[in-house]
Amino acid sequence: MSPHRNGNLSVMPLQEFVLDGFGGDLEAQALLFALFLALYVVAVLGNLTMTVVITLDARLNSPMYFFLKNLSFVDLCYSSVIAPKALANFLSSSKVITFEGCIIQFFFFSLLGTTEAFLLAVMAYDRFMAICSPLHYLITMCPSACACLVLGSYCAGCFNSIMQASFTLSLPFCRSNHIDHYFCDVPPLLKLACGDTSTSELVMFGICGLFIMGTTLVVLISYGYITVTILRMHSGAGRHKLFSTCGSHMTAVSLFYGTLFVMYAQPGAVESMEQGKVVSVFYTLVIPMLNPLIYSLRNKDVKDALWRLGQKLTAT
């Protein structure tokens, strides 16, 4: 692309973007590289371990752990869509990503993020059925029903990513090829469009707001019933065990939905790119790193399964 005399880029199809990232000198880039690398390594090891342990341990063959395994798989893929390119750019002076690479990164980021939101809602519904309707639990949450719920979560992710990509990437990008972010996302891409972005912004806030509020409502209703049921229990030990189990999920839900709402479900999100980059670190790296720690450290069954797997590995 060549610039016009007024300094603007010509309206030609972009072949590549430049991910500006966080900026700063070499020392700041090195510190960010170390931080991102540490978060990514812990996220990969934690989620990979959870996936393997739940797959290999027959005692964890239940709907709750089936959903948890899928959540760990999504987190593993989710962070891997963003972190490798960001790490490479910290060590590079060009920070270039091709147009096709940007589309692919944006598509899978949107797909996996939406899928995770729906999986967390499904997990809340699973806990609701297990605690509030235990006699019907095995019938309602049969293997085919669990598979359909997981498949539906992925379908919702596909729908959202297709819609977001269709509206965003159809815009003419002629202002610049510099993305003020460390990965390809809707808000910074809309900043580069030289056409009317009101429709794309409306679609983003509409779909994301609908999905976030809808899944949040499922979580709140489920845990409202769960809380009432637990408080009615006479056994103090039973109440403590159930609150501990549900507390792990509520911690993960609060972190994930809170950051998504700040970034996508309110109109001011597009205007604050610096805030957006910091918030994005939480849901692209910090939360995928924390989820396996939250579920393993506060779950006796998972800790026992990890111990049994460790015993088998040391025995061989």
PDB file of N, CA, C and O in Angstrom, residues 246-301:
ATOM      1  N   CYS A 246     -19.088 -25.961  44.623  1.00  0.00           N
ATOM      2  CA  CYS A 246     -19.689 -24.901  43.813  1.00  0.00           C
ATOM      3  C   CYS A 246     -18.863 -23.620  43.840  1.00  0.00           C
ATOM      4  O   CYS A 246     -18.892 -22.838  42.893  1.00  0.00           O
ATOM      5  N   GLY A 247     -18.125 -23.422  44.932  1.00  0.00           N
ATOM      6  CA  GLY A 247     -17.304 -22.221  45.032  1.00  0.00           C
ATOM      7  C   GLY A 247     -16.237 -22.159  43.966  1.00  0.00           C
ATOM      8  O   GLY A 247     -15.907 -21.068  43.465  1.00  0.00           O
ATOM      9  N   SER A 248     -15.672 -23.316  43.590  1.00  0.00           N
ATOM     10  CA  SER A 248     -14.660 -23.342  42.530  1.00  0.00           C
ATOM     11  C   SER A 248     -15.247 -22.835  41.223  1.00  0.00           C
ATOM     12  O   SER A 248     -14.637 -22.028  40.517  1.00  0.00           O
ATOM     13  N   HIS A 249     -16.433 -23.327  40.903  1.00  0.00           N
ATOM     14  CA  HIS A 249     -17.066 -22.925  39.652  1.00  0.00           C
ATOM     15  C   HIS A 249     -17.459 -21.455  39.682  1.00  0.00           C
ATOM     16  O   HIS A 249     -17.277 -20.732  38.688  1.00  0.00           O
ATOM     17  N   MET A 250     -17.966 -20.982  40.798  1.00  0.00           N
ATOM     18  CA  MET A 250     -18.372 -19.587  40.898  1.00  0.00           C
ATOM     19  C   MET A 250     -17.171 -18.653  40.786  1.00  0.00           C
ATOM     20  O   MET A 250     -17.260 -17.553  40.219  1.00  0.00           O
ATOM     21  N   THR A 251     -16.020 -19.070  41.304  1.00  0.00           N
ATOM     22  CA  THR A 251     -14.800 -18.268  41.166  1.00  0.00           C
ATOM     23  C   THR A 251     -14.406 -18.136  39.709  1.00  0.00           C
ATOM     24  O   THR A 251     -14.105 -17.035  39.217  1.00  0.00           O
ATOM     25  N   ALA A 252     -14.411 -19.261  38.987  1.00  0.00           N
ATOM     26  CA  ALA A 252     -14.064 -19.252  37.567  1.00  0.00           C
ATOM     27  C   ALA A 252     -15.060 -18.422  36.764  1.00  0.00           C
ATOM     28  O   ALA A 252     -14.676 -17.647  35.877  1.00  0.00           O
ATOM     29  N   VAL A 253     -16.346 -18.573  37.085  1.00  0.00           N
ATOM     30  CA  VAL A 253     -17.395 -17.837  36.374  1.00  0.00           C
ATOM     31  C   VAL A 253     -17.255 -16.330  36.593  1.00  0.00           C
ATOM     32  O   VAL A 253     -17.338 -15.533  35.650  1.00  0.00           O
ATOM     33  N   SER A 254     -17.020 -15.916  37.833  1.00  0.00           N
ATOM     34  CA  SER A 254     -16.916 -14.495  38.152  1.00  0.00           C
ATOM     35  C   SER A 254     -15.755 -13.844  37.414  1.00  0.00           C
ATOM     36  O   SER A 254     -15.889 -12.736  36.869  1.00  0.00           O
ATOM     37  N   LEU A 255     -14.611 -14.518  37.384  1.00  0.00           N
ATOM     38  CA  LEU A 255     -13.445 -13.976  36.696  1.00  0.00           C
ATOM     39  C   LEU A 255     -13.697 -13.850  35.193  1.00  0.00           C
ATOM     40  O   LEU A 255     -13.416 -12.813  34.586  1.00  0.00           O
ATOM     41  N   PHE A 256     -14.236 -14.900  34.594  1.00  0.00           N
ATOM     42  CA  PHE A 256     -14.408 -14.919  33.143  1.00  0.00           C
ATOM     43  C   PHE A 256     -15.471 -13.937  32.683  1.00  0.00           C
ATOM     44  O   PHE A 256     -15.225 -13.089  31.818  1.00  0.00           O
ATOM     45  N   TYR A 257     -16.656 -14.011  33.273  1.00  0.00           N
ATOM     46  CA  TYR A 257     -17.751 -13.143  32.839  1.00  0.00           C
ATOM     47  C   TYR A 257     -17.478 -11.680  33.174  1.00  0.00           C
ATOM     48  O   TYR A 257     -17.886 -10.771  32.431  1.00  0.00           O
ATOM     49  N   GLY A 258     -16.807 -11.434  34.295  1.00  0.00           N
ATOM     50  CA  GLY A 258     -16.491 -10.062  34.663  1.00  0.00           C
ATOM     51  C   GLY A 258     -15.615  -9.376  33.638  1.00  0.00           C
ATOM     52  O   GLY A 258     -15.889  -8.239  33.215  1.00  0.00           O
ATOM     53  N   THR A 259     -14.554 -10.055  33.196  1.00  0.00           N
ATOM     54  CA  THR A 259     -13.655  -9.461  32.205  1.00  0.00           C
ATOM     55  C   THR A 259     -14.327  -9.344  30.838  1.00  0.00           C
ATOM     56  O   THR A 259     -14.118  -8.355  30.127  1.00  0.00           O
ATOM     57  N   LEU A 260     -15.136 -10.332  30.456  1.00  0.00           N
ATOM     58  CA  LEU A 260     -15.841 -10.245  29.177  1.00  0.00           C
ATOM     59  C   LEU A 260     -16.824  -9.086  29.148  1.00  0.00           C
ATOM     60  O   LEU A 260     -16.950  -8.385  28.138  1.00  0.00           O
ATOM     61  N   PHE A 261     -17.516  -8.868  30.260  1.00  0.00           N
ATOM     62  CA  PHE A 261     -18.489  -7.783  30.307  1.00  0.00           C
ATOM     63  C   PHE A 261     -17.793  -6.431  30.160  1.00  0.00           C
ATOM     64  O   PHE A 261     -18.266  -5.555  29.431  1.00  0.00           O
ATOM     65  N   VAL A 262     -16.657  -6.269  30.835  1.00  0.00           N
ATOM     66  CA  VAL A 262     -15.918  -5.010  30.740  1.00  0.00           C
ATOM     67  C   VAL A 262     -15.471  -4.745  29.308  1.00  0.00           C
ATOM     68  O   VAL A 262     -15.509  -3.621  28.814  1.00  0.00           O
ATOM     69  N   MET A 263     -15.073  -5.810  28.600  1.00  0.00           N
ATOM     70  CA  MET A 263     -14.485  -5.639  27.278  1.00  0.00           C
ATOM     71  C   MET A 263     -15.522  -5.558  26.160  1.00  0.00           C
ATOM     72  O   MET A 263     -15.366  -4.780  25.213  1.00  0.00           O
ATOM     73  N   TYR A 264     -16.595  -6.355  26.229  1.00  0.00           N
ATOM     74  CA  TYR A 264     -17.471  -6.504  25.066  1.00  0.00           C
ATOM     75  C   TYR A 264     -18.926  -6.115  25.277  1.00  0.00           C
ATOM     76  O   TYR A 264     -19.626  -5.838  24.300  1.00  0.00           O
ATOM     77  N   ALA A 265     -19.412  -6.121  26.495  1.00  0.00           N
ATOM     78  CA  ALA A 265     -20.852  -5.960  26.706  1.00  0.00           C
ATOM     79  C   ALA A 265     -21.270  -4.564  27.124  1.00  0.00           C
ATOM     80  O   ALA A 265     -22.373  -4.363  27.593  1.00  0.00           O
ATOM     81  N   GLN A 266     -20.375  -3.579  26.962  1.00  0.00           N
ATOM     82  CA  GLN A 266     -20.770  -2.204  27.237  1.00  0.00           C
ATOM     83  C   GLN A 266     -20.097  -1.289  26.225  1.00  0.00           C
ATOM     84  O   GLN A 266     -18.953  -1.503  25.842  1.00  0.00           O
ATOM     85  N   PRO A 267     -20.831  -0.286  25.735  1.00  0.00           N
ATOM     86  CA  PRO A 267     -20.398   0.506  24.596  1.00  0.00           C
ATOM     87  C   PRO A 267     -19.052   1.193  24.742  1.00  0.00           C
ATOM     88  O   PRO A 267     -18.365   1.404  23.761  1.00  0.00           O
ATOM     89  N   GLY A 268     -18.613   1.551  25.936  1.00  0.00           N
ATOM     90  CA  GLY A 268     -17.339   2.238  26.098  1.00  0.00           C
ATOM     91  C   GLY A 268     -16.133   1.368  25.846  1.00  0.00           C
ATOM     92  O   GLY A 268     -15.006   1.845  25.835  1.00  0.00           O
ATOM     93  N   ALA A 269     -16.350   0.066  25.628  1.00  0.00           N
ATOM     94  CA  ALA A 269     -15.222  -0.852  25.487  1.00  0.00           C
ATOM     95  C   ALA A 269     -14.350  -0.497  24.304  1.00  0.00           C
ATOM     96  O   ALA A 269     -13.127  -0.576  24.367  1.00  0.00           O
ATOM     97  N   VAL A 270     -14.947  -0.124  23.174  1.00  0.00           N
ATOM     98  CA  VAL A 270     -14.174   0.132  21.970  1.00  0.00           C
ATOM     99  C   VAL A 270     -13.296   1.365  22.135  1.00  0.00           C
ATOM    100  O   VAL A 270     -12.275   1.499  21.487  1.00  0.00           O
ATOM    101  N   GLU A 271     -13.684   2.295  23.002  1.00  0.00           N
ATOM    102  CA  GLU A 271     -12.971   3.564  23.110  1.00  0.00           C
ATOM    103  C   GLU A 271     -11.676   3.463  23.905  1.00  0.00           C
ATOM    104  O   GLU A 271     -10.805   4.308  23.775  1.00  0.00           O
ATOM    105  N   SER A 272     -11.528   2.493  24.774  1.00  0.00           N
ATOM    106  CA  SER A 272     -10.367   2.418  25.656  1.00  0.00           C
ATOM    107  C   SER A 272      -9.501   1.218  25.304  1.00  0.00           C
ATOM    108  O   SER A 272      -9.646   0.141  25.867  1.00  0.00           O
ATOM    109  N   MET A 273      -8.565   1.405  24.379  1.00  0.00           N
ATOM    110  CA  MET A 273      -7.719   0.315  23.942  1.00  0.00           C
ATOM    111  C   MET A 273      -6.683  -0.078  24.992  1.00  0.00           C
ATOM    112  O   MET A 273      -6.352  -1.247  25.150  1.00  0.00           O
ATOM    113  N   GLU A 274      -6.142   0.918  25.724  1.00  0.00           N
ATOM    114  CA  GLU A 274      -5.137   0.607  26.737  1.00  0.00           C
ATOM    115  C   GLU A 274      -5.740  -0.235  27.851  1.00  0.00           C
ATOM    116  O   GLU A 274      -5.148  -1.218  28.293  1.00  0.00           O
ATOM    117  N   GLN A 275      -6.936   0.142  28.302  1.00  0.00           N
ATOM    118  CA  GLN A 275      -7.633  -0.663  29.300  1.00  0.00           C
ATOM    119  C   GLN A 275      -7.978  -2.027  28.724  1.00  0.00           C
ATOM    120  O   GLN A 275      -7.856  -3.053  29.400  1.00  0.00           O
ATOM    121  N   GLY A 276      -8.385  -2.031  27.458  1.00  0.00           N
ATOM    122  CA  GLY A 276      -8.759  -3.283  26.812  1.00  0.00           C
ATOM    123  C   GLY A 276      -7.619  -4.273  26.744  1.00  0.00           C
ATOM    124  O   GLY A 276      -7.816  -5.477  26.927  1.00  0.00           O
ATOM    125  N   LYS A 277      -6.393  -3.792  26.503  1.00  0.00           N
ATOM    126  CA  LYS A 277      -5.243  -4.697  26.426  1.00  0.00           C
ATOM    127  C   LYS A 277      -4.956  -5.354  27.768  1.00  0.00           C
ATOM    128  O   LYS A 277      -4.648  -6.545  27.833  1.00  0.00           O
ATOM    129  N   VAL A 278      -5.080  -4.572  28.840  1.00  0.00           N
ATOM    130  CA  VAL A 278      -4.839  -5.124  30.178  1.00  0.00           C
ATOM    131  C   VAL A 278      -5.920  -6.141  30.535  1.00  0.00           C
ATOM    132  O   VAL A 278      -5.632  -7.235  31.036  1.00  0.00           O
ATOM    133  N   VAL A 279      -7.181  -5.791  30.275  1.00  0.00           N
ATOM    134  CA  VAL A 279      -8.287  -6.702  30.562  1.00  0.00           C
ATOM    135  C   VAL A 279      -8.145  -7.979  29.734  1.00  0.00           C
ATOM    136  O   VAL A 279      -8.414  -9.087  30.230  1.00  0.00           O
ATOM    137  N   SER A 280      -7.690  -7.837  28.487  1.00  0.00           N
ATOM    138  CA  SER A 280      -7.554  -8.997  27.609  1.00  0.00           C
ATOM    139  C   SER A 280      -6.561 -10.014  28.142  1.00  0.00           C
ATOM    140  O   SER A 280      -6.710 -11.222  27.932  1.00  0.00           O
ATOM    141  N   VAL A 281      -5.522  -9.533  28.834  1.00  0.00           N
ATOM    142  CA  VAL A 281      -4.531 -10.456  29.403  1.00  0.00           C
ATOM    143  C   VAL A 281      -5.200 -11.406  30.381  1.00  0.00           C
ATOM    144  O   VAL A 281      -4.856 -12.592  30.460  1.00  0.00           O
ATOM    145  N   PHE A 282      -6.194 -10.896  31.109  1.00  0.00           N
ATOM    146  CA  PHE A 282      -6.868 -11.728  32.111  1.00  0.00           C
ATOM    147  C   PHE A 282      -7.638 -12.867  31.455  1.00  0.00           C
ATOM    148  O   PHE A 282      -7.531 -14.023  31.881  1.00  0.00           O
ATOM    149  N   TYR A 283      -8.435 -12.578  30.410  1.00  0.00           N
ATOM    150  CA  TYR A 283      -9.259 -13.661  29.875  1.00  0.00           C
ATOM    151  C   TYR A 283      -8.554 -14.486  28.804  1.00  0.00           C
ATOM    152  O   TYR A 283      -9.049 -15.551  28.436  1.00  0.00           O
ATOM    153  N   THR A 284      -7.406 -14.024  28.293  1.00  0.00           N
ATOM    154  CA  THR A 284      -6.678 -14.848  27.322  1.00  0.00           C
ATOM    155  C   THR A 284      -5.595 -15.706  27.961  1.00  0.00           C
ATOM    156  O   THR A 284      -5.254 -16.766  27.420  1.00  0.00           O
ATOM    157  N   LEU A 285      -5.053 -15.280  29.116  1.00  0.00           N
ATOM    158  CA  LEU A 285      -3.955 -16.027  29.727  1.00  0.00           C
ATOM    159  C   LEU A 285      -4.152 -16.314  31.213  1.00  0.00           C
ATOM    160  O   LEU A 285      -3.942 -17.444  31.655  1.00  0.00           O
ATOM    161  N   VAL A 286      -4.557 -15.297  31.973  1.00  0.00           N
ATOM    162  CA  VAL A 286      -4.650 -15.490  33.423  1.00  0.00           C
ATOM    163  C   VAL A 286      -5.746 -16.487  33.783  1.00  0.00           C
ATOM    164  O   VAL A 286      -5.523 -17.419  34.566  1.00  0.00           O
ATOM    165  N   ILE A 287      -6.937 -16.319  33.214  1.00  0.00           N
ATOM    166  CA  ILE A 287      -8.048 -17.227  33.540  1.00  0.00           C
ATOM    167  C   ILE A 287      -7.786 -18.657  33.061  1.00  0.00           C
ATOM    168  O   ILE A 287      -8.022 -19.605  33.817  1.00  0.00           O
ATOM    169  N   PRO A 288      -7.307 -18.887  31.811  1.00  0.00           N
ATOM    170  CA  PRO A 288      -6.954 -20.260  31.431  1.00  0.00           C
ATOM    171  C   PRO A 288      -5.885 -20.871  32.326  1.00  0.00           C
ATOM    172  O   PRO A 288      -5.850 -22.097  32.502  1.00  0.00           O
ATOM    173  N   MET A 289      -5.014 -20.028  32.902  1.00  0.00           N
ATOM    174  CA  MET A 289      -4.009 -20.541  33.836  1.00  0.00           C
ATOM    175  C   MET A 289      -4.642 -20.877  35.185  1.00  0.00           C
ATOM    176  O   MET A 289      -4.313 -21.897  35.809  1.00  0.00           O
ATOM    177  N   LEU A 290      -5.584 -20.040  35.646  1.00  0.00           N
ATOM    178  CA  LEU A 290      -6.179 -20.223  36.972  1.00  0.00           C
ATOM    179  C   LEU A 290      -7.199 -21.351  37.023  1.00  0.00           C
ATOM    180  O   LEU A 290      -7.330 -22.009  38.068  1.00  0.00           O
ATOM    181  N   ASN A 291      -7.933 -21.582  35.934  1.00  0.00           N
ATOM    182  CA  ASN A 291      -9.016 -22.576  35.965  1.00  0.00           C
ATOM    183  C   ASN A 291      -8.577 -23.950  36.448  1.00  0.00           C
ATOM    184  O   ASN A 291      -9.208 -24.519  37.345  1.00  0.00           O
ATOM    185  N   PRO A 292      -7.512 -24.553  35.876  1.00  0.00           N
ATOM    186  CA  PRO A 292      -7.118 -25.868  36.393  1.00  0.00           C
ATOM    187  C   PRO A 292      -6.645 -25.820  37.836  1.00  0.00           C
ATOM    188  O   PRO A 292      -6.853 -26.783  38.591  1.00  0.00           O
ATOM    189  N   LEU A 293      -6.041 -24.709  38.259  1.00  0.00           N
ATOM    190  CA  LEU A 293      -5.615 -24.584  39.659  1.00  0.00           C
ATOM    191  C   LEU A 293      -6.824 -24.485  40.576  1.00  0.00           C
ATOM    192  O   LEU A 293      -6.865 -25.115  41.643  1.00  0.00           O
ATOM    193  N   ILE A 294      -7.821 -23.714  40.164  1.00  0.00           N
ATOM    194  CA  ILE A 294      -9.038 -23.561  40.967  1.00  0.00           C
ATOM    195  C   ILE A 294      -9.749 -24.893  41.137  1.00  0.00           C
ATOM    196  O   ILE A 294     -10.136 -25.287  42.243  1.00  0.00           O
ATOM    197  N   TYR A 295      -9.906 -25.623  40.036  1.00  0.00           N
ATOM    198  CA  TYR A 295     -10.668 -26.873  40.090  1.00  0.00           C
ATOM    199  C   TYR A 295      -9.887 -28.013  40.719  1.00  0.00           C
ATOM    200  O   TYR A 295     -10.476 -28.924  41.302  1.00  0.00           O
ATOM    201  N   SER A 296      -8.564 -28.009  40.606  1.00  0.00           N
ATOM    202  CA  SER A 296      -7.782 -29.112  41.175  1.00  0.00           C
ATOM    203  C   SER A 296      -7.501 -28.902  42.652  1.00  0.00           C
ATOM    204  O   SER A 296      -7.623 -29.837  43.463  1.00  0.00           O
ATOM    205  N   LEU A 297      -7.141 -27.685  43.042  1.00  0.00           N
ATOM    206  CA  LEU A 297      -6.776 -27.433  44.429  1.00  0.00           C
ATOM    207  C   LEU A 297      -7.975 -27.488  45.366  1.00  0.00           C
ATOM    208  O   LEU A 297      -7.828 -27.760  46.554  1.00  0.00           O
ATOM    209  N   ARG A 298      -9.183 -27.221  44.843  1.00  0.00           N
ATOM    210  CA  ARG A 298     -10.375 -27.217  45.685  1.00  0.00           C
ATOM    211  C   ARG A 298     -11.261 -28.441  45.451  1.00  0.00           C
ATOM    212  O   ARG A 298     -12.392 -28.471  45.909  1.00  0.00           O
ATOM    213  N   ASN A 299     -10.726 -29.454  44.755  1.00  0.00           N
ATOM    214  CA  ASN A 299     -11.523 -30.633  44.449  1.00  0.00           C
ATOM    215  C   ASN A 299     -10.772 -31.880  44.905  1.00  0.00           C
ATOM    216  O   ASN A 299      -9.712 -32.214  44.365  1.00  0.00           O
ATOM    217  N   LYS A 300     -11.324 -32.557  45.902  1.00  0.00           N
ATOM    218  CA  LYS A 300     -10.658 -33.729  46.477  1.00  0.00           C
ATOM    219  C   LYS A 300     -10.538 -34.854  45.454  1.00  0.00           C
ATOM    220  O   LYS A 300      -9.508 -35.548  45.406  1.00  0.00           O
ATOM    221  N   ASP A 301     -11.569 -35.066  44.633  1.00  0.00           N
ATOM    222  CA  ASP A 301     -11.529 -36.143  43.646  1.00  0.00           C
ATOM    223  C   ASP A 301     -10.402 -35.932  42.636  1.00  0.00           C
ATOM    224  O   ASP A 301      -9.707 -36.880  42.259  1.00  0.00           O
TER     225      ASP A 301
END
